[in-house]
mmCIF file of C-alpha atoms and ligand atoms in Angstrom:
data_model
loop_
_atom_site.group_PDB
_atom_site.id
_atom_site.type_symbol
_atom_site.label_atom_id
_atom_site.label_comp_id
_atom_site.label_asym_id
_atom_site.label_seq_id
_atom_site.Cartn_x
_atom_site.Cartn_y
_atom_site.Cartn_z
ATOM 1 C CA MET A 220 34.837 -52.759 -25.806
ATOM 2 C CA LEU A 221 31.333 -51.344 -25.574
ATOM 3 C CA LYS A 222 30.943 -49.646 -22.199
ATOM 4 C CA ILE A 223 27.503 -49.305 -20.635
ATOM 5 C CA GLY A 224 27.356 -46.904 -17.705
ATOM 6 C CA LEU A 225 24.694 -47.961 -15.218
ATOM 7 C CA THR A 226 23.274 -45.396 -12.844
ATOM 8 C CA GLY A 227 20.214 -44.466 -10.783
ATOM 9 C CA GLY A 228 19.242 -42.899 -7.487
ATOM 10 C CA ILE A 229 19.673 -44.563 -4.114
ATOM 11 C CA GLY A 230 17.513 -47.668 -3.852
ATOM 12 C CA SER A 231 16.471 -47.563 -7.506
ATOM 13 C CA GLY A 232 17.781 -51.105 -7.979
ATOM 14 C CA LYS A 233 21.295 -50.674 -9.407
ATOM 15 C CA SER A 234 22.840 -53.529 -7.412
ATOM 16 C CA THR A 235 19.906 -55.798 -8.255
ATOM 17 C CA VAL A 236 20.242 -55.005 -11.970
ATOM 18 C CA CYS A 237 24.027 -55.540 -11.844
ATOM 19 C CA GLY A 238 23.346 -58.980 -10.370
ATOM 20 C CA LEU A 239 21.062 -59.813 -13.312
ATOM 21 C CA PHE A 240 23.644 -58.711 -15.894
ATOM 22 C CA ALA A 241 26.298 -60.722 -14.032
ATOM 23 C CA GLU A 242 24.045 -63.813 -14.221
ATOM 24 C CA LEU A 243 24.112 -63.396 -18.009
ATOM 25 C CA GLY A 244 27.917 -63.472 -17.867
ATOM 26 C CA VAL A 245 28.415 -59.726 -18.343
ATOM 27 C CA PRO A 246 31.439 -58.330 -16.498
ATOM 28 C CA ILE A 247 30.548 -55.627 -13.964
ATOM 29 C CA VAL A 248 32.925 -52.876 -12.937
ATOM 30 C CA ASP A 249 31.637 -51.270 -9.737
ATOM 31 C CA ALA A 250 32.849 -47.739 -8.984
ATOM 32 C CA ASP A 251 31.751 -47.903 -5.326
ATOM 33 C CA LEU A 252 33.599 -51.148 -4.757
ATOM 34 C CA ILE A 253 36.720 -49.740 -6.415
ATOM 35 C CA ALA A 254 36.517 -46.609 -4.255
ATOM 36 C CA ARG A 255 36.285 -48.765 -1.121
ATOM 37 C CA GLN A 256 39.262 -50.875 -2.182
ATOM 38 C CA LEU A 257 41.305 -47.737 -2.859
ATOM 39 C CA VAL A 258 41.039 -46.678 0.781
ATOM 40 C CA GLU A 259 41.976 -49.995 2.328
ATOM 41 C CA PRO A 260 44.795 -49.804 4.907
ATOM 42 C CA GLY A 261 48.188 -49.137 3.345
ATOM 43 C CA ARG A 262 46.802 -47.846 0.041
ATOM 44 C CA PRO A 263 48.138 -44.436 -1.088
ATOM 45 C CA ALA A 264 44.661 -42.838 -1.214
ATOM 46 C CA LEU A 265 44.134 -43.544 2.466
ATOM 47 C CA MET A 266 47.464 -41.953 3.350
ATOM 48 C CA ARG A 267 46.559 -38.855 1.362
ATOM 49 C CA ILE A 268 43.205 -38.640 3.142
ATOM 50 C CA ALA A 269 44.972 -38.804 6.513
ATOM 51 C CA GLU A 270 47.477 -36.132 5.422
ATOM 52 C CA THR A 271 44.720 -33.850 4.117
ATOM 53 C CA PHE A 272 42.041 -34.261 6.810
ATOM 54 C CA GLY A 273 44.082 -35.333 9.813
ATOM 55 C CA PRO A 274 45.082 -38.611 11.502
ATOM 56 C CA GLN A 275 41.712 -38.746 13.282
ATOM 57 C CA MET A 276 40.330 -40.087 9.985
ATOM 58 C CA LEU A 277 42.059 -43.375 10.770
ATOM 59 C CA ASP A 278 41.002 -45.894 13.385
ATOM 60 C CA ASP A 279 43.556 -47.526 15.666
ATOM 61 C CA ASP A 280 43.972 -50.440 13.272
ATOM 62 C CA GLY A 281 44.838 -48.056 10.418
ATOM 63 C CA SER A 282 41.516 -48.409 8.605
ATOM 64 C CA LEU A 283 39.410 -45.485 7.418
ATOM 65 C CA ASN A 284 36.819 -44.115 9.813
ATOM 66 C CA ARG A 285 34.135 -43.612 7.178
ATOM 67 C CA ALA A 286 31.631 -41.962 9.487
ATOM 68 C CA ARG A 287 34.181 -39.320 10.503
ATOM 69 C CA LEU A 288 35.202 -38.616 6.928
ATOM 70 C CA ARG A 289 31.575 -38.409 5.817
ATOM 71 C CA GLU A 290 30.860 -35.962 8.643
ATOM 72 C CA ALA A 291 33.920 -33.850 7.774
ATOM 73 C CA VAL A 292 32.999 -33.414 4.115
ATOM 74 C CA PHE A 293 29.197 -33.386 4.434
ATOM 75 C CA ALA A 294 28.669 -29.736 5.247
ATOM 76 C CA ASP A 295 31.936 -28.399 3.798
ATOM 77 C CA ALA A 296 32.056 -27.979 0.033
ATOM 78 C CA ASP A 297 35.767 -27.192 0.020
ATOM 79 C CA LYS A 298 36.638 -30.369 1.908
ATOM 80 C CA LYS A 299 34.364 -32.353 -0.385
ATOM 81 C CA ARG A 300 36.238 -30.928 -3.393
ATOM 82 C CA ARG A 301 39.568 -31.898 -1.848
ATOM 83 C CA LEU A 302 38.358 -35.426 -1.188
ATOM 84 C CA ASP A 303 37.041 -35.714 -4.748
ATOM 85 C CA ALA A 304 40.386 -34.450 -6.072
ATOM 86 C CA ILE A 305 42.116 -37.319 -4.263
ATOM 87 C CA MET A 306 39.610 -40.035 -5.119
ATOM 88 C CA HIS A 307 38.213 -39.315 -8.573
ATOM 89 C CA PRO A 308 41.383 -39.656 -10.667
ATOM 90 C CA LEU A 309 42.259 -42.874 -8.850
ATOM 91 C CA VAL A 310 38.762 -44.294 -9.377
ATOM 92 C CA TYR A 311 38.735 -43.341 -13.088
ATOM 93 C CA GLY A 312 42.210 -44.822 -13.540
ATOM 94 C CA GLN A 313 41.323 -48.090 -11.830
ATOM 95 C CA ILE A 314 38.089 -48.438 -13.822
ATOM 96 C CA ALA A 315 39.993 -47.890 -17.069
ATOM 97 C CA ALA A 316 42.578 -50.505 -16.044
ATOM 98 C CA ASP A 317 39.890 -53.016 -15.047
ATOM 99 C CA VAL A 318 38.015 -52.501 -18.328
ATOM 100 C CA MET A 319 41.229 -52.932 -20.341
ATOM 101 C CA ALA A 320 41.805 -56.304 -18.705
ATOM 102 C CA LEU A 321 38.338 -57.625 -19.659
ATOM 103 C CA GLN A 322 37.509 -59.876 -22.563
ATOM 104 C CA ALA A 323 33.831 -59.572 -23.412
ATOM 105 C CA ALA A 324 31.500 -58.035 -25.992
ATOM 106 C CA TYR A 325 30.520 -55.353 -23.526
ATOM 107 C CA CYS A 326 30.758 -54.494 -19.862
ATOM 108 C CA VAL A 327 28.600 -52.639 -17.356
ATOM 109 C CA ILE A 328 30.250 -49.891 -15.331
ATOM 110 C CA ALA A 329 28.101 -49.092 -12.292
ATOM 111 C CA VAL A 330 28.455 -45.512 -11.089
ATOM 112 C CA PRO A 331 25.828 -43.954 -8.781
ATOM 113 C CA LEU A 332 26.838 -40.391 -9.738
ATOM 114 C CA LEU A 333 27.484 -41.073 -13.409
ATOM 115 C CA PHE A 334 25.620 -38.050 -14.785
ATOM 116 C CA GLU A 335 27.609 -35.699 -12.576
ATOM 117 C CA SER A 336 30.875 -36.815 -14.211
ATOM 118 C CA LYS A 337 29.815 -38.696 -17.304
ATOM 119 C CA ASN A 338 32.686 -37.725 -19.548
ATOM 120 C CA ALA A 339 35.283 -38.900 -17.076
ATOM 121 C CA TYR A 340 34.036 -42.466 -17.436
ATOM 122 C CA ALA A 341 33.973 -42.386 -21.243
ATOM 123 C CA VAL A 342 30.950 -44.686 -21.436
ATOM 124 C CA ASP A 343 29.192 -45.354 -24.749
ATOM 125 C CA ARG A 344 25.669 -45.460 -23.375
ATOM 126 C CA VAL A 345 24.006 -44.595 -20.108
ATOM 127 C CA LEU A 346 21.509 -47.075 -18.680
ATOM 128 C CA LEU A 347 19.280 -45.665 -15.958
ATOM 129 C CA VAL A 348 17.499 -47.776 -13.361
ATOM 130 C CA ASP A 349 14.378 -45.830 -12.525
ATOM 131 C CA CYS A 350 11.449 -46.022 -10.120
ATOM 132 C CA PRO A 351 9.169 -43.446 -8.482
ATOM 133 C CA VAL A 352 10.566 -41.634 -5.444
ATOM 134 C CA GLU A 353 8.023 -43.222 -3.111
ATOM 135 C CA VAL A 354 9.117 -46.721 -4.168
ATOM 136 C CA GLN A 355 12.768 -45.684 -3.746
ATOM 137 C CA ILE A 356 12.036 -44.519 -0.185
ATOM 138 C CA GLU A 357 10.188 -47.713 0.778
ATOM 139 C CA ARG A 358 12.956 -49.934 -0.609
ATOM 140 C CA VAL A 359 15.769 -48.052 1.108
ATOM 141 C CA ILE A 360 13.896 -48.093 4.434
ATOM 142 C CA GLY A 361 13.507 -51.855 3.924
ATOM 143 C CA ARG A 362 17.208 -52.308 3.148
ATOM 144 C CA ASP A 363 19.019 -49.850 5.427
ATOM 145 C CA LYS A 364 18.349 -48.721 8.958
ATOM 146 C CA LEU A 365 17.407 -45.191 7.899
ATOM 147 C CA THR A 366 14.367 -43.082 8.659
ATOM 148 C CA ARG A 367 12.080 -41.735 5.948
ATOM 149 C CA GLY A 368 13.530 -38.251 6.576
ATOM 150 C CA GLN A 369 17.108 -39.459 6.138
ATOM 151 C CA VAL A 370 16.269 -41.234 2.886
ATOM 152 C CA GLN A 371 14.395 -38.176 1.635
ATOM 153 C CA ALA A 372 17.438 -35.994 2.440
ATOM 154 C CA ILE A 373 19.716 -38.266 0.386
ATOM 155 C CA ILE A 374 17.242 -38.250 -2.506
ATOM 156 C CA ASP A 375 16.995 -34.445 -2.320
ATOM 157 C CA SER A 376 20.792 -34.202 -2.573
ATOM 158 C CA GLN A 377 20.788 -36.299 -5.773
ATOM 159 C CA MET A 378 19.828 -35.284 -9.304
ATOM 160 C CA PRO A 379 16.043 -35.016 -9.771
ATOM 161 C CA ARG A 380 14.378 -38.034 -11.350
ATOM 162 C CA SER A 381 13.074 -36.034 -14.340
ATOM 163 C CA GLU A 382 16.578 -34.829 -15.207
ATOM 164 C CA ARG A 383 18.048 -38.323 -15.006
ATOM 165 C CA LEU A 384 15.273 -39.648 -17.264
ATOM 166 C CA ALA A 385 15.918 -36.884 -19.772
ATOM 167 C CA ARG A 386 19.631 -37.698 -19.958
ATOM 168 C CA ALA A 387 19.588 -41.506 -20.130
ATOM 169 C CA ASP A 388 20.007 -43.482 -23.363
ATOM 170 C CA ASP A 389 18.222 -46.556 -21.968
ATOM 171 C CA VAL A 390 15.892 -46.894 -19.005
ATOM 172 C CA ILE A 391 14.978 -49.889 -16.865
ATOM 173 C CA ASP A 392 11.600 -49.371 -15.233
ATOM 174 C CA ASN A 393 11.986 -50.944 -11.804
ATOM 175 C CA ILE A 394 8.558 -50.306 -10.366
ATOM 176 C CA ALA A 395 7.303 -53.859 -10.870
ATOM 177 C CA GLY A 396 8.618 -57.025 -9.288
ATOM 178 C CA PRO A 397 11.832 -58.919 -10.027
ATOM 179 C CA GLU A 398 10.421 -60.942 -12.998
ATOM 180 C CA ARG A 399 9.765 -57.799 -15.031
ATOM 181 C CA LEU A 400 13.278 -56.671 -14.191
ATOM 182 C CA ALA A 401 14.895 -59.835 -15.511
ATOM 183 C CA GLU A 402 12.952 -59.522 -18.791
ATOM 184 C CA GLN A 403 14.133 -55.970 -19.314
ATOM 185 C CA VAL A 404 17.740 -56.880 -18.556
ATOM 186 C CA LYS A 405 17.590 -59.783 -21.033
ATOM 187 C CA ARG A 406 16.198 -57.496 -23.746
ATOM 188 C CA LEU A 407 18.881 -54.886 -23.157
ATOM 189 C CA HIS A 408 21.553 -57.577 -23.045
ATOM 190 C CA ASN A 409 20.521 -58.737 -26.520
ATOM 191 C CA SER A 410 20.575 -55.199 -27.875
ATOM 192 C CA TYR A 411 24.011 -54.484 -26.358
ATOM 193 C CA ILE A 412 25.420 -57.678 -27.886
ATOM 194 C CA LEU A 413 24.071 -56.570 -31.282
ATOM 195 C CA LEU A 414 25.492 -53.099 -30.817
ATOM 196 C CA ALA A 415 28.890 -54.463 -29.772
ATOM 197 C CA THR A 416 28.952 -56.813 -32.784
ATOM 198 C CA ALA A 417 28.015 -53.995 -35.174
ATOM 199 C CA ARG A 418 30.802 -51.834 -33.751
ATOM 200 C CA THR A 419 33.425 -54.543 -34.133
ATOM 201 C CA GLN A 420 32.358 -55.172 -37.705
ATOM 202 C CA SER A 421 32.543 -51.512 -38.647
ATOM 203 C CA ALA A 422 35.908 -51.025 -36.917
HETATM 204 P P1 ADP B 799 20.651 -49.502 -5.334
HETATM 205 O O1 ADP B 799 21.827 -50.403 -5.622
HETATM 206 O O2 ADP B 799 20.227 -48.698 -6.532
HETATM 207 O O3 ADP B 799 20.785 -48.648 -4.112
HETATM 208 P P2 ADP B 799 19.281 -52.006 -4.694
HETATM 209 O O4 ADP B 799 19.488 -52.860 -5.913
HETATM 210 O O5 ADP B 799 20.116 -52.295 -3.482
HETATM 211 O O6 ADP B 799 19.369 -50.453 -5.075
HETATM 212 O O7 ADP B 799 17.720 -52.087 -4.332
HETATM 213 C C1 ADP B 799 17.227 -51.437 -3.158
HETATM 214 C C2 ADP B 799 16.377 -52.433 -2.355
HETATM 215 O O8 ADP B 799 15.180 -52.718 -3.091
HETATM 216 C C3 ADP B 799 17.067 -53.763 -2.126
HETATM 217 O O9 ADP B 799 16.703 -54.243 -0.858
HETATM 218 C C4 ADP B 799 16.492 -54.654 -3.236
HETATM 219 O O10 ADP B 799 16.487 -56.010 -2.877
HETATM 220 C C5 ADP B 799 15.073 -54.114 -3.409
HETATM 221 N N1 ADP B 799 14.581 -54.197 -4.794
HETATM 222 C C6 ADP B 799 15.233 -53.841 -5.903
HETATM 223 N N2 ADP B 799 14.468 -54.044 -7.004
HETATM 224 C C7 ADP B 799 13.282 -54.537 -6.550
HETATM 225 C C8 ADP B 799 12.055 -54.945 -7.197
HETATM 226 N N3 ADP B 799 11.893 -54.862 -8.517
HETATM 227 N N4 ADP B 799 11.061 -55.397 -6.413
HETATM 228 C C9 ADP B 799 11.210 -55.457 -5.082
HETATM 229 N N5 ADP B 799 12.333 -55.097 -4.409
HETATM 230 C C10 ADP B 799 13.364 -54.634 -5.132
#
């Protein structure tokens, strides 16, 4: 199956774009959602996190204390590496299994940090949702209870916009309103269907 990796910075509009593809009947595989499901109580990943970082990572009801884990790995590159070593193979494996189970011309795999680990996801094309940093900041402030400084810090920790644009195969320009977005998604949808058909015929 043709695999389209969808990525973009925080607040660029990834979730919104996924919703538009889903409305067209395209299956969406969401890496963030999979990662959250992998650390639900009783799942092996959560047990490994507790073994590696200590039982204080769990709340009394056995669920993950996300804030504590985030704090533990935020300023400690070694801890971040250890967390990634637990999570990444499980996320890649679950995405591959989910994609295998799909029946469709193509699917969209949404991964915020796709460029950082592109090969691990084995996508055929990378679709970037893009907007100027200032628009990103305004939208995230509108969505989350974060200050401008906090949003700016997250953006600064992500890949620069120019680099993302240089690496993408396809780009959705999400500066305008929702109507322009739907048009672009429809156009890309048609081109992905054509691409998927051409691949099947040449296989
Ligand atoms: P991401 O998933 O990339 O973090 P979202 O899709 O959640 O981004 O979009 C961030 C915020 O901006 C959301 O509140 C969303 O409703 C809003 N938004 C997204 N695209 C547009 C747009 N074209 N016009 C206005 N608001 C938008």
